[in-house]
mmCIF file of N, CA and C in Angstrom:
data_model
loop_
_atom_site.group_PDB
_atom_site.id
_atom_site.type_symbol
_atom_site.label_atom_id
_atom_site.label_comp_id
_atom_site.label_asym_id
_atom_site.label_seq_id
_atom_site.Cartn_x
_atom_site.Cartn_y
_atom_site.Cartn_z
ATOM 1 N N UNK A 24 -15.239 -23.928 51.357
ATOM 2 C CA UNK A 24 -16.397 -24.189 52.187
ATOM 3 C C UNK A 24 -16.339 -23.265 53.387
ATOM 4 N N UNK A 25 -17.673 -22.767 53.633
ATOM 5 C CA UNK A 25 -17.219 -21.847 55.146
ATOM 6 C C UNK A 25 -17.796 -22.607 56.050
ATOM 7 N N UNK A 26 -17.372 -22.284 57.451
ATOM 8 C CA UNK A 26 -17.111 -22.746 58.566
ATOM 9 C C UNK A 26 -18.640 -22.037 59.042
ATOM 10 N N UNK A 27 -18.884 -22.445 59.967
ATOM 11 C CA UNK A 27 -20.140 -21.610 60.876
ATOM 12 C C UNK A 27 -19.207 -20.609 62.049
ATOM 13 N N UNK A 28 -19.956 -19.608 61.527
ATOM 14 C CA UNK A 28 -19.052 -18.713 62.822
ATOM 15 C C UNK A 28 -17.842 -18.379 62.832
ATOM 16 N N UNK A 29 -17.477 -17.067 63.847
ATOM 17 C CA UNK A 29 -16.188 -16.649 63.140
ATOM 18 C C UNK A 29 -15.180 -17.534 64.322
ATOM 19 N N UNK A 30 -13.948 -17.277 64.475
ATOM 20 C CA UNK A 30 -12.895 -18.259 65.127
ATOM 21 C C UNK A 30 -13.205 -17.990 66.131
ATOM 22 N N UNK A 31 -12.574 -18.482 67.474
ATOM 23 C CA UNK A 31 -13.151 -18.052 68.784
ATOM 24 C C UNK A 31 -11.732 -17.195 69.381
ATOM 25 N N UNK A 32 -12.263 -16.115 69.906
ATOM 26 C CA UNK A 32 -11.321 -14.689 70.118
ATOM 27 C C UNK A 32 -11.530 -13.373 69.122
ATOM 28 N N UNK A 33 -12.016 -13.717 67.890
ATOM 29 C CA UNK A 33 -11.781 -13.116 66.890
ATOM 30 C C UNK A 33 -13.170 -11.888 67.273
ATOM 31 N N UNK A 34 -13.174 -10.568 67.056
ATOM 32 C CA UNK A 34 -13.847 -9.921 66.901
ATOM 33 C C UNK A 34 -14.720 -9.351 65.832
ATOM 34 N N UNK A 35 -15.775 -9.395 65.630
ATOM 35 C CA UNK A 35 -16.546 -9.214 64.871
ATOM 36 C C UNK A 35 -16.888 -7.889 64.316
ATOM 37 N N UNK A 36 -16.620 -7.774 62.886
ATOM 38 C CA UNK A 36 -16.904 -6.560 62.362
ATOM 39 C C UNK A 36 -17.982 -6.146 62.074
ATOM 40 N N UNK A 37 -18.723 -4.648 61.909
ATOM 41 C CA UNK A 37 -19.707 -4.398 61.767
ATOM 42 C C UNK A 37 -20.329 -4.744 60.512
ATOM 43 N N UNK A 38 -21.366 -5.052 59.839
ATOM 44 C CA UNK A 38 -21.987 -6.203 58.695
ATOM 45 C C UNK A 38 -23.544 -5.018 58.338
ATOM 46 N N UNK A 39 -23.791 -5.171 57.085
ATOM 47 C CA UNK A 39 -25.158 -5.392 57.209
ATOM 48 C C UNK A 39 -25.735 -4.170 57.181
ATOM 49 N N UNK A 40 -26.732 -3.921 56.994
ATOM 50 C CA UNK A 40 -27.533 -2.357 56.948
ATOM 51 C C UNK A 40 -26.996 -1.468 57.998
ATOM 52 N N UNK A 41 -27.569 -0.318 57.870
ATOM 53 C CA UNK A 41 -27.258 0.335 58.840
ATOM 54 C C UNK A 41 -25.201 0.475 59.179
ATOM 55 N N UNK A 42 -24.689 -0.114 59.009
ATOM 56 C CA UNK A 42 -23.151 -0.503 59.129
ATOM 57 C C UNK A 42 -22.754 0.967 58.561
ATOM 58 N N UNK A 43 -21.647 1.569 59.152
ATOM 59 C CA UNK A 43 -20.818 2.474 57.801
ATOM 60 C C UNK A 43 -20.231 2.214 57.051
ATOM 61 N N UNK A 44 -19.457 0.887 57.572
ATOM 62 C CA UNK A 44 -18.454 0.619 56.199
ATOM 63 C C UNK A 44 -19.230 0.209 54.737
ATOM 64 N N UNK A 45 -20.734 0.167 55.138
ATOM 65 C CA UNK A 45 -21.449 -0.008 53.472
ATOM 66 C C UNK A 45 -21.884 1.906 53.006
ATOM 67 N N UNK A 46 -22.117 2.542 53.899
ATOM 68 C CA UNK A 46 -22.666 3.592 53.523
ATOM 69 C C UNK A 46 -21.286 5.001 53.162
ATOM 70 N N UNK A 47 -21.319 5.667 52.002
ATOM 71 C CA UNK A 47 -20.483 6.320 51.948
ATOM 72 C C UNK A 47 -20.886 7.649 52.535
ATOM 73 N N UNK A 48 -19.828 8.245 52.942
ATOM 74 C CA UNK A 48 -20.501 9.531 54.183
ATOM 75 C C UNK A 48 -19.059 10.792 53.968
ATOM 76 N N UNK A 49 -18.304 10.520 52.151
ATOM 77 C CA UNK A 49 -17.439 11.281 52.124
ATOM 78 C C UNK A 49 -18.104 12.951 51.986
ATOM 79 N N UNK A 50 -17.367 13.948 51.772
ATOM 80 C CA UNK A 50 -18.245 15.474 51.384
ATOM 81 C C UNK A 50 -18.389 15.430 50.098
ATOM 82 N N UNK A 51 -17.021 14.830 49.215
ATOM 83 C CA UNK A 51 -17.385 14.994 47.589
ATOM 84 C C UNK A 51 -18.999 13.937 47.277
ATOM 85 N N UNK A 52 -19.729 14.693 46.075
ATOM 86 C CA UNK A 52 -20.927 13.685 46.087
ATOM 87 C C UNK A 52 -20.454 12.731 45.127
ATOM 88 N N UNK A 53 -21.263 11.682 45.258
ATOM 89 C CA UNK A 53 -20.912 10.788 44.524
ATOM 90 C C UNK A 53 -20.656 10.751 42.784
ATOM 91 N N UNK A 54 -21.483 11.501 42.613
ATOM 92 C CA UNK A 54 -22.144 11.779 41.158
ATOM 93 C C UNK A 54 -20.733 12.494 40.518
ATOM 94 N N UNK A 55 -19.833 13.146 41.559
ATOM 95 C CA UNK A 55 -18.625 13.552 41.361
ATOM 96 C C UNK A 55 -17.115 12.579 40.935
ATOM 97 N N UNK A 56 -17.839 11.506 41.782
ATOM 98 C CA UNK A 56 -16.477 10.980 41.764
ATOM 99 C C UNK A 56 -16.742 9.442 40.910
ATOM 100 N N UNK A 57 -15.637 9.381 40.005
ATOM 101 C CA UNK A 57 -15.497 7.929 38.798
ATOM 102 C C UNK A 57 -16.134 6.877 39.408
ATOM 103 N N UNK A 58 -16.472 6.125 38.696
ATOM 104 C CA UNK A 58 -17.147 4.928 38.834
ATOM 105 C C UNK A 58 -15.896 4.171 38.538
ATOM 106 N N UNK A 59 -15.871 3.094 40.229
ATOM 107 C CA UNK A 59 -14.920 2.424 40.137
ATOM 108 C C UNK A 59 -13.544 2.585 41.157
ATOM 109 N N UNK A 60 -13.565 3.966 41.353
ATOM 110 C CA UNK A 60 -12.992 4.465 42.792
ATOM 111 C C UNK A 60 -13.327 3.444 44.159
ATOM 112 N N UNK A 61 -12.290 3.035 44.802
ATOM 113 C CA UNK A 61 -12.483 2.620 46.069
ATOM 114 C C UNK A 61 -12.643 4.048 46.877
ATOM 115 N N UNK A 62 -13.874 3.613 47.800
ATOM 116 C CA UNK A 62 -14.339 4.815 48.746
ATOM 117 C C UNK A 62 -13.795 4.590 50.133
ATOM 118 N N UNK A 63 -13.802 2.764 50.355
ATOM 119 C CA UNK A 63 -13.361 2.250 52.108
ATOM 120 C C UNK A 63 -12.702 1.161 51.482
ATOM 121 N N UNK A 64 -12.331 0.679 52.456
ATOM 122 C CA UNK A 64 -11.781 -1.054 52.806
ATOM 123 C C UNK A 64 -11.421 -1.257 53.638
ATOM 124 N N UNK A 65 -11.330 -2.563 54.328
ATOM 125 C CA UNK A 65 -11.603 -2.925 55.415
ATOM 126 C C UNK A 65 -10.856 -4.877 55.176
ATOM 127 N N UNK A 66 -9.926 -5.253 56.560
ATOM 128 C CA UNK A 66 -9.617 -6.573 56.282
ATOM 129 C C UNK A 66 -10.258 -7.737 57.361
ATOM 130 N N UNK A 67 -10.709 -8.645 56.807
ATOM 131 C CA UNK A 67 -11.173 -9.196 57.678
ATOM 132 C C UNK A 67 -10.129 -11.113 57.704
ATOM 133 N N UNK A 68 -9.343 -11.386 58.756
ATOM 134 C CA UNK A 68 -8.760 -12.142 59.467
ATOM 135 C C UNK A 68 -8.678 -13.249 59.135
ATOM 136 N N UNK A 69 -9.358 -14.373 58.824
ATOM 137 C CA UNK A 69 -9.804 -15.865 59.216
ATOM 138 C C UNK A 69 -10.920 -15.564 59.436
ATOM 139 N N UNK A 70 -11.383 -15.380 59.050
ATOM 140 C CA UNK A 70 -13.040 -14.801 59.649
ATOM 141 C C UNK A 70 -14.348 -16.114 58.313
ATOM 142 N N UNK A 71 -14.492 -17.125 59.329
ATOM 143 C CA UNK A 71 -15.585 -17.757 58.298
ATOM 144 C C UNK A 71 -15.181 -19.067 57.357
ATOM 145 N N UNK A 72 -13.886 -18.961 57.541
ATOM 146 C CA UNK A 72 -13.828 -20.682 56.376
ATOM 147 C C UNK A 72 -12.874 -21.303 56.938
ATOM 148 N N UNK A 73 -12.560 -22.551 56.582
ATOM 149 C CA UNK A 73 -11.592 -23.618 57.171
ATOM 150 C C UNK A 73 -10.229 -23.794 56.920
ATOM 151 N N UNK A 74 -10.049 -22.563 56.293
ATOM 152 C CA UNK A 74 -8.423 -22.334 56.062
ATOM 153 C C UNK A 74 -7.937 -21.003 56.163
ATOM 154 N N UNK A 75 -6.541 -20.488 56.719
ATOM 155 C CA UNK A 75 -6.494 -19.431 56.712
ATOM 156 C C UNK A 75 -7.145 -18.304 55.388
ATOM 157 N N UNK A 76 -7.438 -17.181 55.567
ATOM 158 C CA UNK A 76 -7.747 -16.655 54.306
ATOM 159 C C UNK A 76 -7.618 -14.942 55.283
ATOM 160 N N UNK A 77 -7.330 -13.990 54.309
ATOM 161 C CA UNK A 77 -7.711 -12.627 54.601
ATOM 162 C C UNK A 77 -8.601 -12.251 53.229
ATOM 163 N N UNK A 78 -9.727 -11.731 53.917
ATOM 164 C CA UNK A 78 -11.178 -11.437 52.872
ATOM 165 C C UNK A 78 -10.500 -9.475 52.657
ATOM 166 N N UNK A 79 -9.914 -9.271 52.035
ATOM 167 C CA UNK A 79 -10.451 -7.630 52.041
ATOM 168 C C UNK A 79 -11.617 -7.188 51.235
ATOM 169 N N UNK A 80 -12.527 -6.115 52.003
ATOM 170 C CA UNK A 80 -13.533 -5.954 51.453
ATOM 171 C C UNK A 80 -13.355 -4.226 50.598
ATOM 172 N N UNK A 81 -13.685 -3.966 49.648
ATOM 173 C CA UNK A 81 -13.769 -2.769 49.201
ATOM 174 C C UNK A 81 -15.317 -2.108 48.873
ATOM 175 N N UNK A 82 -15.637 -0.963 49.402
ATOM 176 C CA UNK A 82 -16.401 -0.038 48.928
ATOM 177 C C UNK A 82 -16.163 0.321 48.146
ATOM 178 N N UNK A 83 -16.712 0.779 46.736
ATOM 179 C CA UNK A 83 -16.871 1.479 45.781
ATOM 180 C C UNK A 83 -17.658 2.041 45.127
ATOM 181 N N UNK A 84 -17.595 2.747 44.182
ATOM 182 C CA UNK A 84 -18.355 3.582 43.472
ATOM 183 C C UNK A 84 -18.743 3.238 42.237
ATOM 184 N N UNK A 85 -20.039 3.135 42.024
ATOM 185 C CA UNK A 85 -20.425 2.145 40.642
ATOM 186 C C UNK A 85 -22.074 3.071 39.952
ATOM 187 N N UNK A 86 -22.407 2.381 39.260
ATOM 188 C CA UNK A 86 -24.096 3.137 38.523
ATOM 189 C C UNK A 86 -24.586 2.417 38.551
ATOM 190 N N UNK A 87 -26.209 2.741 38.807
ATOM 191 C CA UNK A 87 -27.163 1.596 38.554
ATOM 192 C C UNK A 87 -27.545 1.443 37.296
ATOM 193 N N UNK A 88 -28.589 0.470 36.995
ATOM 194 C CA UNK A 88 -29.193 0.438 35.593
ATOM 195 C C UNK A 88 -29.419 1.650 34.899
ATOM 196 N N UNK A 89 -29.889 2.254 36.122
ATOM 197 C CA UNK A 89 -30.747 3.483 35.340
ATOM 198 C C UNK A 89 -30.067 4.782 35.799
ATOM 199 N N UNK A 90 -28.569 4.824 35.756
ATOM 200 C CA UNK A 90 -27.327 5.290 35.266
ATOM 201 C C UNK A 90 -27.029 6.523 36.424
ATOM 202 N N UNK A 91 -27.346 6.272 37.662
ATOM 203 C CA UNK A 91 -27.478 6.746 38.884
ATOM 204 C C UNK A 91 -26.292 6.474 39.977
ATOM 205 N N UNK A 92 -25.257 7.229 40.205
ATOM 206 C CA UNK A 92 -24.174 6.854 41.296
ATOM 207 C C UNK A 92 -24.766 6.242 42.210
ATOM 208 N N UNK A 93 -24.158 5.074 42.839
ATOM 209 C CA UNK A 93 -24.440 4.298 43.905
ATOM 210 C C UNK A 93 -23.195 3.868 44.246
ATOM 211 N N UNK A 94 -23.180 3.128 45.617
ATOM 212 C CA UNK A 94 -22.078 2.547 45.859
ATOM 213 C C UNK A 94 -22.186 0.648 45.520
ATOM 214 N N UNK A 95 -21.529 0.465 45.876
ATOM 215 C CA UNK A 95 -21.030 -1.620 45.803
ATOM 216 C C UNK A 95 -19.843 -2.185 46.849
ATOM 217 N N UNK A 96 -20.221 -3.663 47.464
ATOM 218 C CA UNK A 96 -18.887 -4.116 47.805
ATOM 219 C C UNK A 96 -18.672 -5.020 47.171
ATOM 220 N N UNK A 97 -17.009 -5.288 47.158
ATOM 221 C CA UNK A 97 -16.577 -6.241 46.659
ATOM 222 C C UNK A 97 -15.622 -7.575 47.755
ATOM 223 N N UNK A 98 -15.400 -8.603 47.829
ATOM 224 C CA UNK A 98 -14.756 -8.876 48.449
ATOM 225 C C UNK A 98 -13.598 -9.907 47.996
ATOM 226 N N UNK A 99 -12.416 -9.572 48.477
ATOM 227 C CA UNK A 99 -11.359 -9.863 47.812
ATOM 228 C C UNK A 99 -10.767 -11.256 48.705
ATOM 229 N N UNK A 100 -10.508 -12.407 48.419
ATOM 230 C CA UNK A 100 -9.887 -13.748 49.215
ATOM 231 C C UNK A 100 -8.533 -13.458 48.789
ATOM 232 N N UNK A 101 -8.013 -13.600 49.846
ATOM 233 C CA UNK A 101 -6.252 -13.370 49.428
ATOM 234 C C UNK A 101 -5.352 -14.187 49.960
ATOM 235 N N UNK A 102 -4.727 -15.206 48.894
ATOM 236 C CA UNK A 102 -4.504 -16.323 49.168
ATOM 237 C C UNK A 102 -3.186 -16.095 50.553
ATOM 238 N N UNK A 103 -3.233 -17.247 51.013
ATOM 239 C CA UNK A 103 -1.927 -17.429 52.484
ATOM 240 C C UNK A 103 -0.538 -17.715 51.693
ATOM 241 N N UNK A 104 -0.319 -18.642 50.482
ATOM 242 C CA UNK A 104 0.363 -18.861 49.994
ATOM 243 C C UNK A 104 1.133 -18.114 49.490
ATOM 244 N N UNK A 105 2.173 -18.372 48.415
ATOM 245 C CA UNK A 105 2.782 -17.514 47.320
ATOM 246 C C UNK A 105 1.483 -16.442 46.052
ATOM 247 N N UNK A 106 1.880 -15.614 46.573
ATOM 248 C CA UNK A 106 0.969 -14.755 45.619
ATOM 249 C C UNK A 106 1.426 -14.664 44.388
ATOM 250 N N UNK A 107 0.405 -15.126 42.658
ATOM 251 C CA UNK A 107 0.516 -14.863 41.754
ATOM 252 C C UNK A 107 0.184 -13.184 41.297
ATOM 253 N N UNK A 108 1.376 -12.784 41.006
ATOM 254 C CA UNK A 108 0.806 -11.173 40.833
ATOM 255 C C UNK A 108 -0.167 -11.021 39.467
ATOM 256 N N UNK A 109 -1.295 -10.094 39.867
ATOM 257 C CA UNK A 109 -1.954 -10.061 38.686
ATOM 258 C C UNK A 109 -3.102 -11.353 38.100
ATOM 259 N N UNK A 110 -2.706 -12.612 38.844
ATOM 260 C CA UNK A 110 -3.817 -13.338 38.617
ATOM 261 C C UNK A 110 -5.023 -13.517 40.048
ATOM 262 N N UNK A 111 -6.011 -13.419 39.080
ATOM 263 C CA UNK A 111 -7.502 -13.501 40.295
ATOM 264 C C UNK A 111 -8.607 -13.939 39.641
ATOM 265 N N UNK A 112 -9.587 -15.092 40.188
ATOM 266 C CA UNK A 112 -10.428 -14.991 39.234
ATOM 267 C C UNK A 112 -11.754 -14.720 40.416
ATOM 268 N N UNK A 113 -12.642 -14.711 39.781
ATOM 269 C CA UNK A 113 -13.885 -14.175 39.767
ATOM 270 C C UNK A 113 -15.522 -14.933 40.659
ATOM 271 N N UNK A 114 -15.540 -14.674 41.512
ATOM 272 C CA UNK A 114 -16.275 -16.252 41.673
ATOM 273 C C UNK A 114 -18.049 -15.427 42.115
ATOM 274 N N UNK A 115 -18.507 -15.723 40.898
ATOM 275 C CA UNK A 115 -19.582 -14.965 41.095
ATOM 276 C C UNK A 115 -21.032 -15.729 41.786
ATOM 277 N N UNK A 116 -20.761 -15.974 43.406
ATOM 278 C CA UNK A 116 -21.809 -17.031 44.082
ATOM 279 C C UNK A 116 -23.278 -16.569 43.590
ATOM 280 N N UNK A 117 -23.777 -17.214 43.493
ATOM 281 C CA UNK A 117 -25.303 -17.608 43.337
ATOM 282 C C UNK A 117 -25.971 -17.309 44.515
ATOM 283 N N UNK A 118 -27.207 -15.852 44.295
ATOM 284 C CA UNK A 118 -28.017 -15.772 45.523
ATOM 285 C C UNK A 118 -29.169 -15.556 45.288
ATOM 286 N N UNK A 119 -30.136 -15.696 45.840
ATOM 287 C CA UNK A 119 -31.601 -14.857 44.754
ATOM 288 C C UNK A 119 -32.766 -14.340 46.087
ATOM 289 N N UNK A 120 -32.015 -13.216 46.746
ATOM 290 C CA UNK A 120 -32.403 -12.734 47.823
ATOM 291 C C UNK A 120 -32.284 -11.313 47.240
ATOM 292 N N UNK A 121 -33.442 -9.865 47.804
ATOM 293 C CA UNK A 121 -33.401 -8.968 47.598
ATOM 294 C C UNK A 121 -32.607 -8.108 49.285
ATOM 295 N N UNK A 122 -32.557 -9.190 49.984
ATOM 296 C CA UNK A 122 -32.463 -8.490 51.938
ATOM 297 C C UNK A 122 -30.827 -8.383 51.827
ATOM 298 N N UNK A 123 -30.264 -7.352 51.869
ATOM 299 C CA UNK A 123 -29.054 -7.036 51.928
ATOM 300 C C UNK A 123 -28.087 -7.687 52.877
ATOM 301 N N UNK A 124 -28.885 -8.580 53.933
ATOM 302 C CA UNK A 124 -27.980 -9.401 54.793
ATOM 303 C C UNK A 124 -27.604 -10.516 54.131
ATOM 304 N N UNK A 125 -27.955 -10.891 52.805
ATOM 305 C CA UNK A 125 -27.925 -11.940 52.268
ATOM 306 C C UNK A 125 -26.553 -11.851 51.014
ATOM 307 N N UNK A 126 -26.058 -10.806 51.254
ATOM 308 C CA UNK A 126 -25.201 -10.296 50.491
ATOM 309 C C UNK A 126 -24.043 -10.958 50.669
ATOM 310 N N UNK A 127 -22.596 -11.212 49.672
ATOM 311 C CA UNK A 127 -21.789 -11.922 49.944
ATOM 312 C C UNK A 127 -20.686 -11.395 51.013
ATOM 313 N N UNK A 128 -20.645 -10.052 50.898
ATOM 314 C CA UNK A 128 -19.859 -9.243 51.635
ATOM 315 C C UNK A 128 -20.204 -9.058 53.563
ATOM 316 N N UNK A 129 -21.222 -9.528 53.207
ATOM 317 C CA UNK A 129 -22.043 -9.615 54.836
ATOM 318 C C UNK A 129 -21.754 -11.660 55.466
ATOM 319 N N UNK A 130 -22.421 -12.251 54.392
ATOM 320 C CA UNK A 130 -22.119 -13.296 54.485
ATOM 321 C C UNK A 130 -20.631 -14.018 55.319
ATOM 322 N N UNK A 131 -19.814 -13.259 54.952
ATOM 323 C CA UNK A 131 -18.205 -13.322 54.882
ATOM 324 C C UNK A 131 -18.130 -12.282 56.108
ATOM 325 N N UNK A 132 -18.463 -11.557 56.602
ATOM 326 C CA UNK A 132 -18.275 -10.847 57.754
ATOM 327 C C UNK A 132 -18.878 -11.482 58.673
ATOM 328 N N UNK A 133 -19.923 -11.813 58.630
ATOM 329 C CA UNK A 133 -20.491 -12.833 59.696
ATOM 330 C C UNK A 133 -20.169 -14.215 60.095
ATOM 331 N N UNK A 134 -19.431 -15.350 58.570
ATOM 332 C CA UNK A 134 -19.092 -16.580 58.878
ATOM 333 C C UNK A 134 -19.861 -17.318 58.796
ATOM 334 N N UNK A 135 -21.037 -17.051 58.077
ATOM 335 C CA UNK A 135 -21.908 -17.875 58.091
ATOM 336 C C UNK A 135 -22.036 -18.087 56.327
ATOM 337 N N UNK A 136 -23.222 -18.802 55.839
ATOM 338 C CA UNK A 136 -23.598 -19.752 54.939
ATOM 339 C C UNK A 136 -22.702 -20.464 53.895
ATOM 340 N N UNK A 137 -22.775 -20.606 52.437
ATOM 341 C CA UNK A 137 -22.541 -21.712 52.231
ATOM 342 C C UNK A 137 -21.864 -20.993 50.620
ATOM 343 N N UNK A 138 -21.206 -21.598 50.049
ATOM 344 C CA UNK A 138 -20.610 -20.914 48.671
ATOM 345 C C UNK A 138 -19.529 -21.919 47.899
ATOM 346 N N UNK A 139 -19.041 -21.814 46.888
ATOM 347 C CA UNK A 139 -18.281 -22.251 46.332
ATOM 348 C C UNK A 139 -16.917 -22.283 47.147
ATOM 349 N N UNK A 140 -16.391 -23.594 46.462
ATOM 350 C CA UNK A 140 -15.267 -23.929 47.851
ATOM 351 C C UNK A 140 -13.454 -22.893 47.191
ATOM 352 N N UNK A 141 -13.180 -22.337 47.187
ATOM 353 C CA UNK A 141 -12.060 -21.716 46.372
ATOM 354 C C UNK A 141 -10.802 -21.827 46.922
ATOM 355 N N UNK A 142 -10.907 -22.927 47.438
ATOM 356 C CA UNK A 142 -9.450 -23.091 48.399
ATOM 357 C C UNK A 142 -7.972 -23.938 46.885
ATOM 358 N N UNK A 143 -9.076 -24.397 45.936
ATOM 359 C CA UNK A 143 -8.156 -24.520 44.886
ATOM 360 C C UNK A 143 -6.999 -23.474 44.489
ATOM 361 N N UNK A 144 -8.294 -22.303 44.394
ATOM 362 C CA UNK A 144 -7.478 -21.009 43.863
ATOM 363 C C UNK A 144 -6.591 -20.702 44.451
ATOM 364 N N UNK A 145 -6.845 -20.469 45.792
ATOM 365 C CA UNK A 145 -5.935 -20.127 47.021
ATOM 366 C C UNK A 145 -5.294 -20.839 47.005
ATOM 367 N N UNK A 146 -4.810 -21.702 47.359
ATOM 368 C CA UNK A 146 -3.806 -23.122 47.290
ATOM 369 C C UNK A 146 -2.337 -22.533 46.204
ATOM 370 N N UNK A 147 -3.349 -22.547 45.311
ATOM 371 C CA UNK A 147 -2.680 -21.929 43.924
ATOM 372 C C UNK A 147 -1.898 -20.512 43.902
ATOM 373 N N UNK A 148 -1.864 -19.968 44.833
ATOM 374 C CA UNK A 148 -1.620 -18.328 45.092
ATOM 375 C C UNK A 148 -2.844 -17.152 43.770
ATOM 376 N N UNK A 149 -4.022 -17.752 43.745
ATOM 377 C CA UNK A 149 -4.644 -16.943 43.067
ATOM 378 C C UNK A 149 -5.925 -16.120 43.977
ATOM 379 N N UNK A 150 -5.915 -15.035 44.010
ATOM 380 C CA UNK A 150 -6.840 -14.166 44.379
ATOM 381 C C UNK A 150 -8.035 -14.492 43.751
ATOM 382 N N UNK A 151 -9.346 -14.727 44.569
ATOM 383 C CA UNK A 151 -10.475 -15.223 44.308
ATOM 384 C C UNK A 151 -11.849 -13.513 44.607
ATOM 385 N N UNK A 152 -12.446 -13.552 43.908
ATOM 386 C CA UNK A 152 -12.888 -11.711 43.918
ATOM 387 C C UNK A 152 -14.428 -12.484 43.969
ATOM 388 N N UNK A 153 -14.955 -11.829 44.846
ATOM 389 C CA UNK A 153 -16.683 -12.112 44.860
ATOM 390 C C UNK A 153 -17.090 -10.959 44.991
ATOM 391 N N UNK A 154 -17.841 -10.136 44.129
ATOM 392 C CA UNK A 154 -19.094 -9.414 44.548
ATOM 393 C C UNK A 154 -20.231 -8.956 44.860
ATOM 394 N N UNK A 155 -20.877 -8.309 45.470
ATOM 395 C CA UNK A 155 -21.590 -8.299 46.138
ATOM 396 C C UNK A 155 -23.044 -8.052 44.465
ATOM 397 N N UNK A 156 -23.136 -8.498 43.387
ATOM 398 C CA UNK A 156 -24.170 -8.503 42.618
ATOM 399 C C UNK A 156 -24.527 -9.761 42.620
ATOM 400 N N UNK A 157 -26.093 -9.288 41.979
ATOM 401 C CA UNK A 157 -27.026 -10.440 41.760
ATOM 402 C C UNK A 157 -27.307 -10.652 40.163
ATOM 403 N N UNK A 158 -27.464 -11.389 39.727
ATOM 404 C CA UNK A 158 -27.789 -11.390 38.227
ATOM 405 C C UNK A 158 -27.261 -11.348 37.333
#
């Protein structure tokens, strides 16, 4: 379950359009480089739910439908506990917004709305992976 808002002290990372950590701004073009390459990442703290958690977020390099380099984020929950190596599952939240602030990776940088509770997983030492798709 997330919390409203991020902890108090905690500094807030940049989110959301316009942001760099969504836009890739390397010299190689994209169209160059594999689909699936991390381009950034970035860790974000306790930032947003009611138990410790570190969210890392990754930029990457992916295609659209219509088979066009683009980028994607992903965001990674990484449990506080004993880490299971190699196990993670997948938690693909439910959104049906086209406004990129509505995204899960923004969501989770900001501390705000509402999602599946995965503190099981975590508990469990399992890495919980949300990305930033719809559909």
């Amino acid at each position: 379950m997330l919390a409203s808002g991020p902890p108090s002290g905690a500094s807030q990372p940049t989110y959301g359009p316009g942001s760099t950590f969504y836009t890739y701004s390397g010299s190689t073009p994209l169209s160059q480089i594999a689909p699936g390459t991390v381009l950034a990442s970035r860790s974000i703290t306790d930032w947003g739910f009611d138990w410790p958690v570190t969210v890392v977020q990754l930029l990457y390099r992916t295609t659209t439908v219509l088979g066009q380099p683009t980028t994607n984020v992903t965001s990674i929950l990484m449990p506080t506990t004993t880490q299971k190596p190699g196990e993670a599952v997948s938690d693909q939240l439910a959104y049906d917004s086209l406004n990129p602030l509505d995204e899960p990776s923004v969501v989770f940088a900001k501390g705000e709305g509402e999602g599946d509770d995965p503190s099981a997983y975590l508990n469990a030492g399992i890495a919980v992976i949300v990305p930033d798709t719809e559909g």
